Coordinates of C-alpha atoms in Angstrom, one line a residue:
M1 CA 0.0 0.0 0.0
S2 CA 1.3 3.5 -0.9
G3 CA 1.9 6.0 1.9
T4 CA -1.1 7.7 3.5
T5 CA 0.5 10.1 6.0
L6 CA -0.4 13.8 5.8
S7 CA 3.1 15.0 6.6
D8 CA 2.0 18.6 7.0
R9 CA -0.4 17.7 9.8
A10 CA 0.3 17.3 13.5
L11 CA -1.6 16.0 16.5
I12 CA -2.1 17.8 19.8
R13 CA -3.2 15.5 22.7
L14 CA -5.5 16.9 25.4
S15 CA -5.7 14.7 28.5
G16 CA -6.8 15.1 32.0
Q17 CA -10.0 16.0 33.8
D18 CA -13.0 17.0 31.8
V19 CA -11.1 17.6 28.5
R20 CA -14.3 17.6 26.5
D21 CA -16.0 20.2 28.7
F22 CA -12.8 22.3 28.4
L23 CA -12.7 22.2 24.6
Q24 CA -16.5 22.5 24.3
G25 CA -16.4 26.0 25.8
L26 CA -13.7 27.1 23.3
V27 CA -14.4 25.8 19.8
T28 CA -17.2 26.2 17.3
S29 CA -18.3 22.6 16.9
D30 CA -20.0 20.2 19.4
V31 CA -17.2 18.0 20.8
A32 CA -19.5 16.5 23.5
G33 CA -21.1 14.2 20.9
P34 CA -19.7 11.9 18.2
L35 CA -16.3 12.6 16.9
P36 CA -14.5 13.5 14.6
V37 CA -15.7 17.0 14.0
W38 CA -14.2 19.9 12.1
A39 CA -14.0 23.0 14.3
G40 CA -12.4 26.4 14.6
L41 CA -10.8 28.4 17.4
L42 CA -11.8 32.1 16.9
T43 CA -11.1 35.5 18.2
P44 CA -13.8 37.0 20.4
Q45 CA -15.1 38.9 17.3
G46 CA -15.6 35.6 15.5
K47 CA -12.6 35.6 13.2
A48 CA -10.8 32.4 12.4
L49 CA -7.4 31.8 14.1
F50 CA -7.1 28.0 13.7
D51 CA -9.1 25.3 12.1
F52 CA -8.7 21.6 12.9
I53 CA -10.4 18.2 13.3
V54 CA -11.1 16.8 16.8
W55 CA -10.8 13.1 17.4
A56 CA -11.5 10.9 20.4
D57 CA -8.8 8.6 21.8
G58 CA -10.2 7.0 24.9
D59 CA -10.8 9.7 27.4
D60 CA -8.3 12.0 25.6
L61 CA -8.9 14.3 22.6
L62 CA -6.6 14.6 19.6
I63 CA -6.5 17.8 17.6
D64 CA -5.6 17.2 13.9
C65 CA -4.1 20.5 12.9
E66 CA -1.5 22.1 10.6
A67 CA 2.0 21.1 11.7
E68 CA 3.3 24.7 11.2
Q69 CA 0.5 26.0 13.5
A70 CA 0.6 23.2 16.1
D71 CA 2.8 25.0 18.6
A72 CA 0.9 28.3 18.3
L73 CA -2.4 26.4 18.8
A74 CA -1.1 24.6 21.8
R75 CA 0.0 27.8 23.4
R76 CA -3.4 29.4 22.7
L77 CA -5.2 26.5 24.3
T78 CA -2.9 26.7 27.3
L79 CA -3.9 30.3 27.9
Y80 CA -7.5 29.1 28.4
R81 CA -6.5 26.2 30.6
L82 CA -5.9 28.3 33.7
R83 CA -5.6 25.9 36.7
K84 CA -7.5 23.0 35.1
P85 CA -5.6 19.7 35.4
I86 CA -5.3 19.2 31.7
A87 CA -2.2 18.4 29.7
I88 CA -1.8 19.9 26.2
A89 CA 1.1 18.7 24.1
R90 CA 2.0 17.4 20.7
D91 CA 1.8 13.7 20.2
E92 CA 4.8 12.7 18.1
G93 CA 4.0 9.0 18.1
L94 CA 0.9 9.3 15.9
A95 CA 0.1 10.9 12.6
V96 CA -2.9 11.9 10.4
H97 CA -3.6 9.6 7.5
W98 CA -5.7 10.1 4.4
A99 CA -7.0 8.2 1.4
P100 CA -9.3 9.4 -1.4
D101 CA -11.6 6.4 -1.0
G102 CA -11.8 3.0 0.6
E103 CA -13.1 1.9 3.9
Q104 CA -10.3 2.7 6.3
G105 CA -10.9 5.4 8.8
M106 CA -13.8 7.9 8.8
P107 CA -15.2 10.2 6.2
D108 CA -13.9 13.7 6.4
P109 CA -16.3 15.5 8.7
R110 CA -16.4 18.6 6.4
L111 CA -17.4 16.8 3.2
A112 CA -17.5 13.1 2.5
A113 CA -16.1 13.6 -1.0
L114 CA -12.8 14.8 0.6
G115 CA -12.0 11.2 1.4
R116 CA -11.1 9.1 4.5
R117 CA -9.0 10.1 7.5
W118 CA -7.6 8.2 10.4
I119 CA -5.0 8.3 13.2
A120 CA -2.1 5.8 13.3
P121 CA 1.7 5.7 13.4
A122 CA 3.2 7.4 10.4
N123 CA 4.1 5.5 7.2
G124 CA 5.0 7.0 3.8
A125 CA 3.8 10.4 2.8
A126 CA 0.4 10.6 1.1
E127 CA 0.2 12.1 -2.4
G128 CA -2.6 14.1 -3.9
W129 CA -4.4 15.4 -0.8
H130 CA -4.2 19.1 -1.5
A131 CA -4.9 18.8 -5.2
H132 CA -8.0 16.7 -4.3
R133 CA -9.1 19.2 -1.7
R134 CA -8.7 22.2 -4.0
A135 CA -10.5 20.4 -6.8
L136 CA -13.5 20.3 -4.5
G137 CA -13.1 24.0 -3.6
V138 CA -12.5 23.4 0.1
P139 CA -10.0 25.9 1.7
E140 CA -8.2 25.1 4.9
G141 CA -5.5 26.4 7.1
V142 CA -3.9 29.8 7.9
A143 CA -2.5 30.2 4.4
E144 CA -6.1 30.2 2.9
F145 CA -8.3 31.3 5.8
G146 CA -5.8 33.8 7.2
S147 CA -5.4 34.5 10.9
D148 CA -7.7 37.0 12.5
R149 CA -8.7 38.1 9.0
N150 CA -11.9 36.4 8.0
L151 CA -15.0 35.6 10.0
W152 CA -15.7 32.0 10.6
L153 CA -18.9 31.9 8.6
E154 CA -17.1 33.6 5.7
C155 CA -14.8 30.5 5.7
N156 CA -18.0 28.5 4.9
A157 CA -18.0 26.8 8.3
D158 CA -21.8 26.7 8.2
L159 CA -21.8 24.8 4.9
L160 CA -19.0 22.4 5.9
N161 CA -20.2 21.2 9.3
G162 CA -17.8 23.5 11.1
V163 CA -20.2 25.2 13.6
S164 CA -22.9 24.2 16.0
F165 CA -25.7 26.7 16.5
S166 CA -27.3 24.6 19.3
K167 CA -24.4 24.1 21.6
G168 CA -23.5 26.5 24.4
C169 CA -21.1 29.4 24.3
Y170 CA -17.6 29.3 22.8
V171 CA -15.1 32.0 21.9
G172 CA -16.6 34.2 19.2
Q173 CA -20.0 32.6 19.5
E174 CA -22.0 35.9 19.8
N175 CA -21.1 37.4 16.5
T176 CA -21.1 34.1 14.7
A177 CA -24.6 33.3 15.9
R178 CA -25.8 36.8 15.1
M179 CA -24.6 36.6 11.6
N180 CA -26.3 33.3 11.0
W181 CA -29.7 34.3 12.4
R182 CA -29.7 37.5 10.5
A183 CA -28.4 35.9 7.3
K184 CA -25.6 38.4 7.2
V185 CA -22.9 36.3 5.5
N186 CA -22.4 38.6 2.6
R187 CA -19.0 37.4 1.6
R188 CA -17.5 33.9 1.4
L189 CA -14.1 32.4 0.6
V190 CA -13.9 30.8 -2.8
M191 CA -11.2 28.7 -4.5
L192 CA -10.1 30.3 -7.8
P193 CA -9.0 28.3 -10.8
D194 CA -5.4 28.9 -10.1
G195 CA -5.7 27.4 -6.6
T196 CA -5.7 30.7 -4.7
V197 CA -8.5 31.7 -2.3
E198 CA -10.3 35.0 -2.2
R199 CA -13.2 36.5 -0.3
R200 CA -15.9 37.4 -2.7
Q201 CA -19.4 39.0 -2.5
V202 CA -22.0 36.3 -2.5
D203 CA -24.6 38.3 -4.5
G204 CA -23.5 38.1 -8.1
L205 CA -20.8 35.4 -7.5
D206 CA -19.9 33.6 -10.7
P207 CA -21.6 30.2 -10.5
A208 CA -18.4 28.7 -12.0
L209 CA -16.6 29.5 -8.8
M210 CA -19.2 27.8 -6.6
P211 CA -18.6 24.1 -5.9
G212 CA -21.6 21.8 -5.6
W213 CA -21.6 21.8 -1.8
M214 CA -21.7 25.6 -1.7
K215 CA -24.5 25.8 -4.2
D216 CA -26.5 23.2 -2.3
G217 CA -25.8 24.8 1.1
L218 CA -26.8 28.3 0.0
A219 CA -29.9 27.0 -1.7
E220 CA -31.0 25.4 1.6
K221 CA -30.5 28.7 3.4
A222 CA -32.4 30.7 0.8

């Protein structure tokens, strides 16, 4: 079997007392229920800082994030930990794996067409992940979302299962919920043919720039 490791991803392990409750009060998705889920950690104003996938590993949680942002994300989470007996550290013994199809792992929580993901010790590097993701028009990471630049709903989180509107409070929840209930998401990130990502006005957006999941999601909201 060819390599399946996403070498530009890292894992942060959260372990200790009530780790789910701790993360539940910080991130956009519901981590109290079935995992994995895609989630974001936002500014108080609702702008994206980090995006990641949260997995369960027994009583611990694993955060599947960009390797280049892992240390910064761990430091940010540590700021919120205060005196809670929770350990937050990179897990170097495990890696994130991907395949475009098959039965191993779980469907990507953002969009099943993105393929399958799972956690295991590293093997050879996977090929084709970013090309596959960009072909489906799904941005991710600081390079495409920016840091403290775009609102979480402008990152299409509501269309890609990246936000719960029924869970309790989290950082940035007030503005995110207000935008949703008032249908005020006037701009969204789109993938351009050259692979770059831009924030574009939704009204009048060229349909050729809208992947199927975006068309379907916006139609449901109309």
